[in-house]
Amino acid sequence: MMMKRYSRYLLVLNFFFFLPIGLTSQESGLRLVAEPNVISLEVGGSTSLTVRVFDASGALVDVPIRYAAPRQAIRVRNGVVQAFSAGNFEIVATAALPAGVLGEIPILRIPVSISWPGINTINLNPSAPMLFVGTTLTHHPSAFHADGTRRPAPVFTWTTSDPTVASVDAYGAITGHSEGTVTLTASIEGASRETSHTVRSFPATELLIEGGSDEARTGDVLGFSATGLGPEGRIEDLPVTWAYTFIPDDSIRAPGSAAIMNEGSFVAEVPGRYTILALSGSLTSRKTVLVHGREIVQPIELQGQGAVRNSHTSDLWVFEGLDGKDYAITGTWSAAGWAYFWDVTDPTNMFATDSIQIDARTVNDVKAPPSGRYAALSREGASNRSNGVVILDMANPAHPIIASTFETHGVTGGVHNMFATEDYLFALAGGDKYVIIDIRDLYNPMYVSEYNHPNSRVHDVWVHDGIAYSSEWENGVVVVDVGNGKWGGTIEDPVFVTNIPYPVGATHAAFPYHQESTGKFYLFLGDEMSGGGNEPWAGLGSDNRPYNTDTAEGGVQGRMRGYLHIIDFTDPENPLDVARYEIPESGTHNLWIEDDVLYQAHYKGGLRVVDISGELMGNLAHQGREIAVYKPQDPGGFLSNQVSVWGAQPHKGHIFFSDMNSGLWAAKLSPRSRPIS
């Protein structure tokens, strides 16, 4: 019944989004008044907001007020509105009806206009140090506000002082036409940056292309370089334009985009014969590469299911218990605070060993450290609004007992996600910050420290090698030294390292991964966006209720979108957005990476197993890197036969994953079959 009441409230709220400003319930006679009734802010700014409820006689009515607003742009909390992204938005305020009062829910829509702060600094970042007649160099400009924050996707106006010497296009690509010096100017919103370019005579008589290989697979990144030769020898800094031509494999008809060429780096998405072209001035050099299919698909076989059919399942955690057996914990979503414990030693015969109910609406996250000596359950929606975390003693992993709770330093506002190390637990606090808890004594957890990024909202945190990577929606990922020491941080005194903002504004989960074969350090950042947005498959939105045979309503899994962003974080001072994993008609959720394999929970897209070996570039989904896909369907599920994979984790040769509608699953990859000749 709790789920049904919640869903009806969402439907009513969505209906009222289309009412005019100030329209309120006529039956109840209640009306809402906002002060101010129109809000204007800059990104990073805040203002107070008061909404009062009056009855038909004009008397003030004391009822709870709820607020809804685009989370990527606005937060309303404790009477304060904070601005995160520029644009025109609305805050929707609704009042709970007093006991005994019937009618529609009173509603008020408050327009919010958010602008960017002024630009303070512009960096032009040219692609090459010198410009010659007949060559082109590009710029990768960035703009920063006075507080040091970066402007997403800035649009510049470009000019040169003498177009006969050098001209520039709308995107900052400058081409030399004759010898001389010009001033290049980039302007944006009243701010500008100038730089001088001296155009020299073209010095090369020959152009050499080097690197790459004669053959490759789709998805393999090849690096090429081009060097000019002149009367005085090699010319290293010659601006080069890269391109390719493509003859498809015989099996391919009408190919679309076939490859990506980025300043000498090349990756093919479909098999065929590619000719790499380097152009500078009047010179051209070429190299041909034969690209084969990646051919890595493996059969995936179901091993077993730990069915949960009476509620939505949330996250999972799989570990080896202190008794040497393998166990899994699963949480529940909007389901009265239940967590389930499973013996998964034999994945073909998984069975529940115990369950624990805590005071919560949702147990969104479950975690255990590598030793398995304790576990933690997150709490949201507690009856007394005192949320926090529940610590379990796992001395008997089949039948855990509650050791203690931690309910201070802001975690009472709700704990959505956690990360467990042997001695410390990182717990989110109401979406504002994460709190670090000393868990060495399970029965007496102690507050250690916390990190709260300014003007930001946090959804998840993952810790690797003493560095915390927190996913903070519109602020992307925030990197903090919590004991690594390279930046002076300790567990008692976390130190900010860097922030990688992401313009999509939906960074939901981050997984740091060191790739041994290349020495690169990647960050995998997953989006989470509800609904289909403006996509053609968006449909009518979510339902998320069991099917009702009397009303013929419900039984439809909510739509999600978003994809996985891959950042080369090898140099923390210069993070590079290099690749993505994006498939249509579903969105990413939680992920795991082990031994160059990505295990991605993709909601309606199921479990996705992806090869991430070697250097990464472009969309992995287009490169034949998908190893296997499994979509769990359960006719008896909470939503019958509806797929919604929440999280995945490899463990001892098996892949365990949770599905919101059907519980815990286990699958295994089978060896690739040899082709029949």
mmCIF file with all atom_site columns, C-alpha atoms in Angstrom, residues 147 167 221 310 344-345 509 519 540 565 570:
data_model
loop_
_atom_site.group_PDB
_atom_site.id
_atom_site.type_symbol
_atom_site.label_atom_id
_atom_site.label_alt_id
_atom_site.label_comp_id
_atom_site.label_asym_id
_atom_site.label_entity_id
_atom_site.label_seq_id
_atom_site.pdbx_PDB_ins_code
_atom_site.Cartn_x
_atom_site.Cartn_y
_atom_site.Cartn_z
_atom_site.occupancy
_atom_site.B_iso_or_equiv
_atom_site.pdbx_formal_charge
_atom_site.auth_seq_id
_atom_site.auth_comp_id
_atom_site.auth_asym_id
_atom_site.auth_atom_id
_atom_site.pdbx_PDB_model_num
ATOM 1  C CA . ASP A 1 147 ? 35.199 31.982  -8.002  1.00 0.00 ? 147 ASP A CA 1
ATOM 2  C CA . SER A 1 167 ? 41.554 33.820  -40.828 1.00 0.00 ? 167 SER A CA 1
ATOM 3  C CA . VAL A 1 221 ? 43.191 2.707   -30.330 1.00 0.00 ? 221 VAL A CA 1
ATOM 4  C CA . ASN A 1 310 ? 6.791  -8.907  -2.911  1.00 0.00 ? 310 ASN A CA 1
ATOM 5  C CA . VAL A 1 344 ? 25.573 -18.032 -2.486  1.00 0.00 ? 344 VAL A CA 1
ATOM 6  C CA . THR A 1 345 ? 28.396 -20.532 -2.055  1.00 0.00 ? 345 THR A CA 1
ATOM 7  C CA . ALA A 1 509 ? 28.141 6.738   -9.623  1.00 0.00 ? 509 ALA A CA 1
ATOM 8  C CA . GLY A 1 519 ? 49.276 2.218   -17.092 1.00 0.00 ? 519 GLY A CA 1
ATOM 9  C CA . LEU A 1 540 ? 4.264  8.133   -21.141 1.00 0.00 ? 540 LEU A CA 1
ATOM 10 C CA . HIS A 1 565 ? 31.380 8.678   -19.252 1.00 0.00 ? 565 HIS A CA 1
ATOM 11 C CA . THR A 1 570 ? 46.164 9.472   -15.310 1.00 0.00 ? 570 THR A CA 1
#
